[in-house]
Amino acid sequence: MSNEKGSKINHLVGIILYIGIFTYFITSLVSLILHFSDLKVHGFILNLFALLFETLGPLYAVYFMIQLIDGILNVGEISYNIDKMTEFPKVTVIVPIHNVNPAVLRDTLLGFKNQDYPNFELWVGDDSTDVKLREECEKITKETGFIYFYRENDRFKAHMVNMILEQPQVKESKYVAFFDVDHIPEPNILKKFVAILEEHPEFVFVQGKFGFRNAKNYLHVWEAMSLTQMFASQNARRKTGNVLFCGSTACFRRDILKGLPEGTLTEDYDLTIRLASEGYRGYWLDEISSMSLVPENIGHQMSQLNRWMTGQAGALSDHVGKLFRSKMTFKQAIDFVVSSTVVLVATSFYFLGIFYALIYAFKIPIYRALGLDAFSLVIMPILTFIIYISTLTATTIYTAKSGTYPLRWWHVPFFLAFGGMTAPFLVFPVIKGLFRKNKIVPGKTKWNKQVPLIPLSIFFSLLGMVFIGLTTSSVLDFLSITNWYGYNYFFILFGVIGITLVFAFPFIVISKMMFKSQHYEEVMIYH
């Protein structure tokens, strides 16, 4: 069976699941309306919100299931040939840095010394505040034969890049490539980028896949597998024309690029939306293009995720008014909405648990479709679990094939466990972003700020104990030992939430003790 045929079957299954979920929602809504007199206003409202979260989670899960399966089917792949290249247009490579470990910079620049592309220049854009680090980085840059560019800058990465793009000799380049300081390039990656852009004028940029050279413990494995899951989605986005720029290991047509959006926390995501709204599209190169470092401790990782989630949700708020009125397709617009809010939906069962807790506490009956009523508390979690297992399976298959890092079977349960225990910490950043708290204030905003993990984890663990108590009460009702609510299945979701949250505090404490930085000091992380 061809990949295209497999993709069609994948989408057909998805459509059937969508129809089932929407049917459940509509018929359940009708059931709630018919029982309005029994529920009263407060009961109707609580049931309605619970119903929304019951269906929202599975809807998003189906979306990502389709996307990830398309990802492993490698849809939208094109051909290119670097051996047929006879012309080598100029490429400018920009590596922005701020208070970085000089050894990390040296490794990356030495990687570029091994490039087999004959016509490129590399600029190290430095706005470091640490004089000693700055001097060392300048020395390394000049020793390796590249261009060192220093400017004071309190507007972060995008402004530094834009200052370099305005330099006269950069304007002579046909292409501009971006690499983070820890991304050591593959020797022929510039050739591959240029070959694709020369042979395929329909693309304005190429985003390469990066591997992970320090995925050596369970925290690193979780980080690497999370990113690899996104890589599988990128494969599928080739078909919809919605490939995301990831901020590094990418190459653009300079005349289309113009510059990076300034004033936001995720300039790469904002740029992707801008280009898509103008009718442009990028290509995802599903080959290892560079080898990177994942954050080495839990504080660094959560700080980075905090910025990403706030920035992406904020980008949605900034652009939502024009998403469906621009040159992008309806599918592209939907993908941006889903991608920007995925964390809220990934944690929807927490919100669902809160509404179920209120329904349980106030002894409000549940009415659902086809007379399912309380039994929906069993059916919907099972459906969601099956869909999530499908997405996990697709992620595992892609990760095993991708070569980003050596996957072992025991990494998968740790990926699930780490993901479940970190998810609550990402709810607040997304909410902040939706309220447009993603803007950079020069001189005040921190690029990576420390997240108060200990206080937050204590709060989540205490909340978990509340849900453990609710689980116990619900089980006693189920067994007819007590009769607070009566026969019910609330304990299924209450138990999952309770177990997940109660371990938040020990998880953070143990992670802080176990996972230490090898390459970065705090001055290099939080600024």
Short mmCIF file of C-alpha atoms in Angstrom, two decimals, residues 90-397:
data_model
loop_
_atom_site.label_atom_id
_atom_site.label_comp_id
_atom_site.label_asym_id
_atom_site.label_seq_id
_atom_site.Cartn_x
_atom_site.Cartn_y
_atom_site.Cartn_z
CA LYS A 90 25.92 33.23 -1.71
CA VAL A 91 24.52 32.17 1.67
CA THR A 92 24.80 34.21 4.86
CA VAL A 93 24.70 32.14 8.05
CA ILE A 94 23.70 33.98 11.24
CA VAL A 95 24.46 32.58 14.70
CA PRO A 96 23.02 34.90 17.40
CA ILE A 97 24.54 34.52 20.90
CA HIS A 98 24.04 35.96 24.38
CA ASN A 99 26.29 35.01 27.31
CA VAL A 100 27.06 31.59 25.84
CA ASN A 101 29.62 28.99 26.79
CA PRO A 102 32.59 29.70 24.47
CA ALA A 103 33.26 25.97 24.10
CA VAL A 104 29.76 25.46 22.70
CA LEU A 105 30.32 28.26 20.18
CA ARG A 106 33.69 26.78 19.18
CA ASP A 107 32.15 23.37 18.44
CA THR A 108 29.50 24.93 16.20
CA LEU A 109 31.94 27.15 14.31
CA LEU A 110 34.27 24.21 13.75
CA GLY A 111 31.26 22.40 12.30
CA PHE A 112 30.87 25.21 9.79
CA LYS A 113 34.56 25.01 8.94
CA ASN A 114 33.74 21.51 7.65
CA GLN A 115 30.96 22.72 5.34
CA ASP A 116 31.41 21.62 1.73
CA TYR A 117 29.44 24.58 0.37
CA PRO A 118 31.94 26.93 -1.31
CA ASN A 119 30.13 30.27 -1.09
CA PHE A 120 28.97 31.26 2.38
CA GLU A 121 29.82 33.71 5.13
CA LEU A 122 29.01 33.35 8.81
CA TRP A 123 28.15 36.12 11.25
CA VAL A 124 28.20 35.64 15.02
CA GLY A 125 25.79 38.25 16.38
CA ASP A 126 26.73 38.91 20.01
CA ASP A 127 24.84 41.06 22.52
CA SER A 128 26.38 39.48 25.63
CA THR A 129 26.48 41.48 28.85
CA ASP A 130 29.32 39.41 30.33
CA VAL A 131 32.55 41.06 29.12
CA LYS A 132 34.73 37.99 29.69
CA LEU A 133 32.42 35.71 27.72
CA ARG A 134 32.16 38.31 24.99
CA GLU A 135 35.94 38.57 24.61
CA GLU A 136 36.34 34.79 24.45
CA CYS A 137 33.59 34.46 21.83
CA GLU A 138 35.12 37.23 19.72
CA LYS A 139 38.50 35.50 19.83
CA ILE A 140 37.03 32.12 18.83
CA THR A 141 35.02 33.66 15.98
CA LYS A 142 38.03 35.42 14.49
CA GLU A 143 40.29 32.38 14.97
CA THR A 144 37.87 30.28 12.92
CA GLY A 145 37.76 32.91 10.17
CA PHE A 146 34.19 34.14 10.62
CA ILE A 147 32.67 37.59 11.19
CA TYR A 148 32.13 38.81 14.75
CA PHE A 149 29.37 41.42 15.17
CA TYR A 150 28.77 42.98 18.59
CA ARG A 151 26.02 45.45 19.50
CA GLU A 152 24.32 46.36 22.76
CA ASN A 153 20.80 45.05 22.45
CA ASP A 154 17.88 44.72 24.86
CA ARG A 155 15.42 43.54 22.21
CA PHE A 156 16.76 40.00 22.01
CA LYS A 157 17.40 37.62 19.12
CA ALA A 158 15.13 39.09 16.44
CA HIS A 159 16.63 42.57 16.72
CA MET A 160 20.19 41.23 16.57
CA VAL A 161 19.36 39.22 13.44
CA ASN A 162 17.68 42.22 11.83
CA MET A 163 20.72 44.42 12.48
CA ILE A 164 22.90 41.88 10.66
CA LEU A 165 20.40 41.59 7.78
CA GLU A 166 20.82 45.33 7.21
CA GLN A 167 24.57 45.05 6.64
CA PRO A 168 25.48 45.81 2.98
CA GLN A 169 27.40 42.60 2.33
CA VAL A 170 24.53 40.49 3.73
CA LYS A 171 22.19 42.11 1.22
CA GLU A 172 24.35 40.58 -1.51
CA SER A 173 23.32 37.07 -0.39
CA LYS A 174 20.54 35.16 -2.08
CA TYR A 175 19.90 33.03 0.99
CA VAL A 176 20.10 33.51 4.76
CA ALA A 177 20.45 30.56 7.16
CA PHE A 178 19.89 30.58 10.92
CA PHE A 179 21.59 28.31 13.43
CA ASP A 180 21.48 28.40 17.22
CA VAL A 181 24.84 28.39 18.95
CA ASP A 182 24.50 24.75 20.08
CA HIS A 183 23.49 23.38 16.66
CA ILE A 184 26.52 21.77 15.00
CA PRO A 185 25.68 21.54 11.27
CA GLU A 186 26.00 18.46 9.12
CA PRO A 187 28.85 18.98 6.60
CA ASN A 188 26.59 19.16 3.52
CA ILE A 189 23.54 20.88 4.97
CA LEU A 190 24.01 24.23 3.21
CA LYS A 191 24.24 22.37 -0.10
CA LYS A 192 20.99 20.56 0.67
CA PHE A 193 19.21 23.77 1.68
CA VAL A 194 20.29 25.59 -1.49
CA ALA A 195 19.56 22.62 -3.77
CA ILE A 196 15.98 22.41 -2.48
CA LEU A 197 15.36 26.15 -2.80
CA GLU A 198 16.94 26.30 -6.27
CA GLU A 199 15.02 23.28 -7.59
CA HIS A 200 11.71 24.15 -5.89
CA PRO A 201 10.80 27.84 -6.23
CA GLU A 202 7.45 27.17 -4.52
CA PHE A 203 9.23 27.12 -1.14
CA VAL A 204 10.58 30.26 0.55
CA PHE A 205 12.41 28.43 3.32
CA VAL A 206 13.65 24.99 4.32
CA GLN A 207 13.51 23.86 7.93
CA GLY A 208 15.89 21.01 8.79
CA LYS A 209 15.51 18.34 11.45
CA PHE A 210 18.03 18.38 14.27
CA GLY A 211 19.31 15.56 16.42
CA PHE A 212 20.30 15.58 20.08
CA ARG A 213 23.89 14.91 21.09
CA ASN A 214 23.34 15.02 24.87
CA ALA A 215 20.21 12.87 25.31
CA LYS A 216 21.81 10.80 28.06
CA ASN A 217 19.28 10.74 30.91
CA TYR A 218 15.51 10.48 31.29
CA LEU A 219 14.95 14.25 31.38
CA HIS A 220 16.88 14.64 28.13
CA VAL A 221 15.00 11.72 26.59
CA TRP A 222 11.66 13.32 27.44
CA GLU A 223 12.79 16.63 25.91
CA ALA A 224 14.17 14.91 22.81
CA MET A 225 11.10 12.72 22.29
CA SER A 226 8.79 15.73 22.73
CA LEU A 227 10.65 17.56 19.97
CA THR A 228 10.72 14.45 17.80
CA GLN A 229 6.94 14.28 18.13
CA MET A 230 6.85 17.80 16.70
CA PHE A 231 9.16 16.68 13.88
CA ALA A 232 6.64 13.99 12.90
CA SER A 233 3.96 16.70 12.77
CA GLN A 234 6.26 18.76 10.54
CA ASN A 235 6.36 15.87 8.06
CA ALA A 236 2.58 16.01 7.82
CA ARG A 237 2.53 19.80 7.55
CA ARG A 238 4.37 19.55 4.25
CA LYS A 239 1.09 18.38 2.74
CA THR A 240 -0.91 21.32 4.10
CA GLY A 241 1.83 23.88 3.42
CA ASN A 242 2.14 24.74 7.08
CA VAL A 243 5.72 23.82 7.99
CA LEU A 244 6.85 25.76 11.07
CA PHE A 245 10.11 27.68 11.29
CA CYS A 246 11.79 26.39 14.47
CA GLY A 247 14.24 29.27 14.97
CA SER A 248 17.35 27.30 13.99
CA THR A 249 18.76 25.03 11.28
CA ALA A 250 16.75 26.73 8.55
CA CYS A 251 17.46 28.63 5.34
CA PHE A 252 15.38 31.43 3.76
CA ARG A 253 15.22 33.37 0.53
CA ARG A 254 16.59 36.70 1.70
CA ASP A 255 14.33 38.85 -0.50
CA ILE A 256 11.20 37.20 0.96
CA LEU A 257 12.44 37.08 4.55
CA LYS A 258 12.73 40.87 5.02
CA GLY A 259 13.40 40.41 8.75
CA LEU A 260 12.28 38.65 11.91
CA PRO A 261 9.24 39.97 13.82
CA GLU A 262 10.42 41.95 16.84
CA GLY A 263 8.68 42.53 20.15
CA THR A 264 7.44 38.97 20.75
CA LEU A 265 8.80 35.95 22.64
CA THR A 266 8.59 33.55 19.68
CA GLU A 267 9.83 35.37 16.59
CA ASP A 268 10.05 32.07 14.68
CA TYR A 269 6.38 31.21 15.19
CA ASP A 270 5.26 34.76 14.41
CA LEU A 271 7.34 34.70 11.21
CA THR A 272 5.72 31.41 10.16
CA ILE A 273 2.25 32.92 10.58
CA ARG A 274 3.27 36.07 8.68
CA LEU A 275 4.66 34.12 5.74
CA ALA A 276 1.64 31.79 5.60
CA SER A 277 -0.75 34.76 5.67
CA GLU A 278 1.13 36.18 2.66
CA GLY A 279 0.68 32.90 0.77
CA TYR A 280 4.23 31.56 1.23
CA ARG A 281 5.17 28.08 2.36
CA GLY A 282 8.24 26.26 3.62
CA TYR A 283 9.57 22.73 3.30
CA TRP A 284 10.49 20.31 6.08
CA LEU A 285 13.72 18.42 5.41
CA ASP A 286 13.25 15.16 7.29
CA GLU A 287 16.99 14.49 7.52
CA ILE A 288 19.40 15.21 10.36
CA SER A 289 20.68 18.69 9.54
CA SER A 290 22.42 19.58 12.79
CA MET A 291 23.12 18.09 16.20
CA SER A 292 21.86 20.15 19.13
CA LEU A 293 21.87 20.24 22.93
CA VAL A 294 18.62 19.84 24.85
CA PRO A 295 18.27 21.83 28.12
CA GLU A 296 20.19 20.00 30.81
CA ASN A 297 18.16 20.68 33.96
CA ILE A 298 14.48 20.92 34.79
CA GLY A 299 14.63 24.65 35.51
CA HIS A 300 16.10 25.45 32.09
CA GLN A 301 13.63 23.18 30.32
CA MET A 302 10.56 24.61 32.06
CA SER A 303 11.80 28.17 31.49
CA GLN A 304 12.16 27.47 27.78
CA LEU A 305 8.75 25.80 27.56
CA ASN A 306 7.22 28.69 29.50
CA ARG A 307 8.49 31.13 26.86
CA TRP A 308 7.42 28.96 23.95
CA MET A 309 3.90 28.40 25.26
CA THR A 310 3.35 32.06 26.14
CA GLY A 311 4.75 33.15 22.79
CA GLN A 312 2.74 30.75 20.65
CA ALA A 313 -0.56 31.41 22.41
CA GLY A 314 0.18 35.14 22.22
CA ALA A 315 0.86 34.86 18.49
CA LEU A 316 -2.58 33.29 18.07
CA SER A 317 -4.19 36.19 19.94
CA ASP A 318 -2.23 38.69 17.86
CA HIS A 319 -3.12 37.15 14.50
CA VAL A 320 -6.46 35.38 15.05
CA GLY A 321 -8.42 38.22 13.44
CA LYS A 322 -6.66 37.75 10.11
CA LEU A 323 -5.98 34.00 10.10
CA PHE A 324 -9.16 33.29 8.15
CA ARG A 325 -8.98 36.48 6.07
CA SER A 326 -5.48 36.08 4.65
CA LYS A 327 -3.96 34.09 1.79
CA MET A 328 -3.52 30.99 3.94
CA THR A 329 -5.92 28.11 3.46
CA PHE A 330 -8.60 27.11 5.96
CA LYS A 331 -6.57 24.01 6.88
CA GLN A 332 -3.52 26.18 7.59
CA ALA A 333 -5.54 28.53 9.80
CA ILE A 334 -7.00 25.62 11.77
CA ASP A 335 -3.52 24.15 12.23
CA PHE A 336 -2.23 27.42 13.72
CA VAL A 337 -5.19 27.53 16.12
CA VAL A 338 -4.61 23.93 17.20
CA SER A 339 -0.82 24.29 17.48
CA SER A 340 -1.12 27.47 19.56
CA THR A 341 -3.53 26.01 22.09
CA VAL A 342 -2.44 22.38 22.22
CA VAL A 343 -1.22 22.61 25.84
CA LEU A 344 -4.59 23.83 27.09
CA VAL A 345 -6.29 20.93 25.38
CA ALA A 346 -3.61 18.43 26.40
CA THR A 347 -4.46 19.40 29.97
CA SER A 348 -8.22 19.56 29.34
CA PHE A 349 -8.79 16.58 31.62
CA TYR A 350 -7.63 18.72 34.57
CA PHE A 351 -10.32 21.29 33.78
CA LEU A 352 -12.79 18.48 33.19
CA GLY A 353 -11.85 17.09 36.61
CA ILE A 354 -12.60 20.44 38.25
CA PHE A 355 -16.08 20.57 36.71
CA TYR A 356 -16.71 16.92 37.61
CA ALA A 357 -15.62 17.70 41.18
CA LEU A 358 -18.17 20.51 41.38
CA ILE A 359 -20.87 18.28 39.88
CA TYR A 360 -20.00 15.58 42.41
CA ALA A 361 -19.85 17.99 45.36
CA PHE A 362 -23.24 19.55 44.56
CA LYS A 363 -24.84 16.18 43.69
CA ILE A 364 -25.81 17.33 40.20
CA PRO A 365 -26.99 14.56 37.85
CA ILE A 366 -25.24 13.99 34.51
CA TYR A 367 -27.25 13.68 31.31
CA ARG A 368 -25.56 12.61 28.11
CA ALA A 369 -26.27 11.24 24.64
CA LEU A 370 -28.16 8.02 23.94
CA GLY A 371 -28.90 7.57 27.62
CA LEU A 372 -25.21 7.13 28.45
CA ASP A 373 -25.46 9.69 31.25
CA ALA A 374 -23.00 8.69 34.02
CA PHE A 375 -21.60 5.87 31.86
CA SER A 376 -20.08 8.60 29.64
CA LEU A 377 -17.51 8.92 32.44
CA VAL A 378 -16.24 5.53 31.30
CA ILE A 379 -16.75 5.75 27.53
CA MET A 380 -15.07 9.12 26.85
CA PRO A 381 -11.90 8.41 28.87
CA ILE A 382 -11.55 5.03 27.13
CA LEU A 383 -11.97 6.65 23.70
CA THR A 384 -9.46 9.37 24.58
CA PHE A 385 -7.02 6.77 25.91
CA ILE A 386 -7.23 4.73 22.69
CA ILE A 387 -6.59 7.84 20.57
CA TYR A 388 -3.67 8.92 22.74
CA ILE A 389 -2.15 5.44 22.51
CA SER A 390 -2.37 5.79 18.72
CA THR A 391 -0.51 9.11 18.84
CA LEU A 392 2.08 7.66 21.21
CA THR A 393 2.60 4.67 18.92
CA ALA A 394 3.06 6.96 15.92
CA THR A 395 5.52 9.11 17.89
CA THR A 396 7.49 6.04 18.96
CA ILE A 397 7.67 4.64 15.43
#
